[in-house]
GROMACS .gro file of C-alpha atoms in nm:
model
   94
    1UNK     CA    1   0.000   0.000   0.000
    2UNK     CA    2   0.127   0.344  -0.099
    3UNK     CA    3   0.097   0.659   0.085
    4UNK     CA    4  -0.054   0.952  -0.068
    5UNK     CA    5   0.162   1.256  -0.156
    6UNK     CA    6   0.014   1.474   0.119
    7UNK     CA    7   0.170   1.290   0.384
    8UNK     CA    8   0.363   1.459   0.641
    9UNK     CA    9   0.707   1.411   0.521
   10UNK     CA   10   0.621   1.515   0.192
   11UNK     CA   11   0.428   1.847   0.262
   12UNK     CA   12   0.736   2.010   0.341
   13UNK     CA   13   0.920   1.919   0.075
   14UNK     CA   14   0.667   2.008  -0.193
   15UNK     CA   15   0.575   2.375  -0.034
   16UNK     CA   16   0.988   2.451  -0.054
   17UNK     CA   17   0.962   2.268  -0.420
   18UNK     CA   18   0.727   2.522  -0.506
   19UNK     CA   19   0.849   2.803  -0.364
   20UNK     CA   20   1.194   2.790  -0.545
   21UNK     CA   21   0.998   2.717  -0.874
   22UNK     CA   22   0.851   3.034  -0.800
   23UNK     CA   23   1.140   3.261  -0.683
   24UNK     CA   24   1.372   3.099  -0.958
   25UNK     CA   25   1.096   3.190  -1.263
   26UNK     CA   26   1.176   3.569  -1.164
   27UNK     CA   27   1.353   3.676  -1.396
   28UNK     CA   28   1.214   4.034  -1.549
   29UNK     CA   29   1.491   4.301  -1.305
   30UNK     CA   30   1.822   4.104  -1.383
   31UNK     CA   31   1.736   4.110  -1.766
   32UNK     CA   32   1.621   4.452  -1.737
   33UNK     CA   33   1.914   4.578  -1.516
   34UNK     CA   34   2.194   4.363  -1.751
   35UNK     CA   35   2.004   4.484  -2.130
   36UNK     CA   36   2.047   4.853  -1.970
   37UNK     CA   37   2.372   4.794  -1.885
   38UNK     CA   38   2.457   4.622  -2.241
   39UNK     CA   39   2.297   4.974  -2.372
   40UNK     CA   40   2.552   5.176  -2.173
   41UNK     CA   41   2.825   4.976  -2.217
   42UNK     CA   42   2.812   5.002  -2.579
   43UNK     CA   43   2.696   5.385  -2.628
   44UNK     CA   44   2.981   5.480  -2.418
   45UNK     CA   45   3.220   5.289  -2.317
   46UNK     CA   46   3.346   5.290  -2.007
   47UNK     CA   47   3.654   5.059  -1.886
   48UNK     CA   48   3.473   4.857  -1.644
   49UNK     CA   49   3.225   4.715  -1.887
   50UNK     CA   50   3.248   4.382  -1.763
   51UNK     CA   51   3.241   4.470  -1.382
   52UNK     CA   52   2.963   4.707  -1.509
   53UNK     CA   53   2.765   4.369  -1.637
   54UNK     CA   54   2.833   4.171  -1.350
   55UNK     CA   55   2.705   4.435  -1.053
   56UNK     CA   56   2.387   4.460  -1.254
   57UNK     CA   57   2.354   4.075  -1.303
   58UNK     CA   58   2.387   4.050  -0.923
   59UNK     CA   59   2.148   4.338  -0.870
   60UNK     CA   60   1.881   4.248  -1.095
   61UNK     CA   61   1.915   3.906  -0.904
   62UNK     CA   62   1.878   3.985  -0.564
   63UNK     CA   63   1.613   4.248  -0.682
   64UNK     CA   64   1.417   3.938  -0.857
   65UNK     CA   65   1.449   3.757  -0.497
   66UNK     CA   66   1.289   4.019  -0.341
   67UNK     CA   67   1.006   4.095  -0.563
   68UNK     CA   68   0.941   3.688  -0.538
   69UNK     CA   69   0.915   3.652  -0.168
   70UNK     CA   70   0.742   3.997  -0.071
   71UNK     CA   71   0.497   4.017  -0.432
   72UNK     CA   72   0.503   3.737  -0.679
   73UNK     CA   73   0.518   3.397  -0.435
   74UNK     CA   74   0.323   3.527  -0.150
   75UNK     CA   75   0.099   3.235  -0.169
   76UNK     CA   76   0.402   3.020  -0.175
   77UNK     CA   77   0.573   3.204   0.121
   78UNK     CA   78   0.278   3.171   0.350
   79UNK     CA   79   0.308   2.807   0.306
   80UNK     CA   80   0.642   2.808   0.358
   81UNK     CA   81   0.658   2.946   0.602
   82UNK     CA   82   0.358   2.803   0.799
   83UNK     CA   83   0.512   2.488   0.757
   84UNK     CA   84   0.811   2.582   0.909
   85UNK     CA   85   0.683   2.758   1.218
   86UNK     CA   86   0.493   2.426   1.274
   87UNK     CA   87   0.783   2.235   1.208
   88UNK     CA   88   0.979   2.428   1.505
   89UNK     CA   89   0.742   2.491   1.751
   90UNK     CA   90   0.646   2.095   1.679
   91UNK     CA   91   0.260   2.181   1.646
   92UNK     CA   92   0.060   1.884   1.516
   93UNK     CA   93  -0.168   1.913   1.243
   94UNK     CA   94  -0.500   2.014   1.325
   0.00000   0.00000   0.00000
């Protein structure tokens, strides 16, 4: 006899499964930041093109991140998160 997916071991797993799905599929800031970059770069440019690229890449990133967990994944966060503070304190499931 199998279990069903929703067991207790595997709730966990599947709310941090889909919460990096959803904070990984951000992508619109670090294209953004790194195409304006690009754009700078080549109209007039400066020495540190590459470093240029790279601090924007980063930025766009951790801007992405953020707009995931407070905006985008909220549902997912919630769940997340949930899970976890039941996981500490050791609630059981009502």
């Amino acid at each position: 006899m199998t279990l069903p997916s929703s067991t207790k071991e595997n709730e966990g797993k599947d709310d941090t499964k889909a919460l990096s799905e959803c904070l990984f599929s951000q992508y619109m800031m670090t294209v953004t930041a790194v195409a304006g970059t690009t754009g700078y770069s080549l109209y007039r440019k400066p020495k540190n093109g590459l470093g240029m690229l790279v601090v924007a890449g980063a930025a766009g990133t951790t801007a992405d991140l953020i707009y995931g967990w407070t905006v985008a994944c909220k549902p997912e966060v919630s769940r997340f998160l949930a899970h976890r503070q039941k996981e500490f304190w050791g609630r059981p499931d009502k």
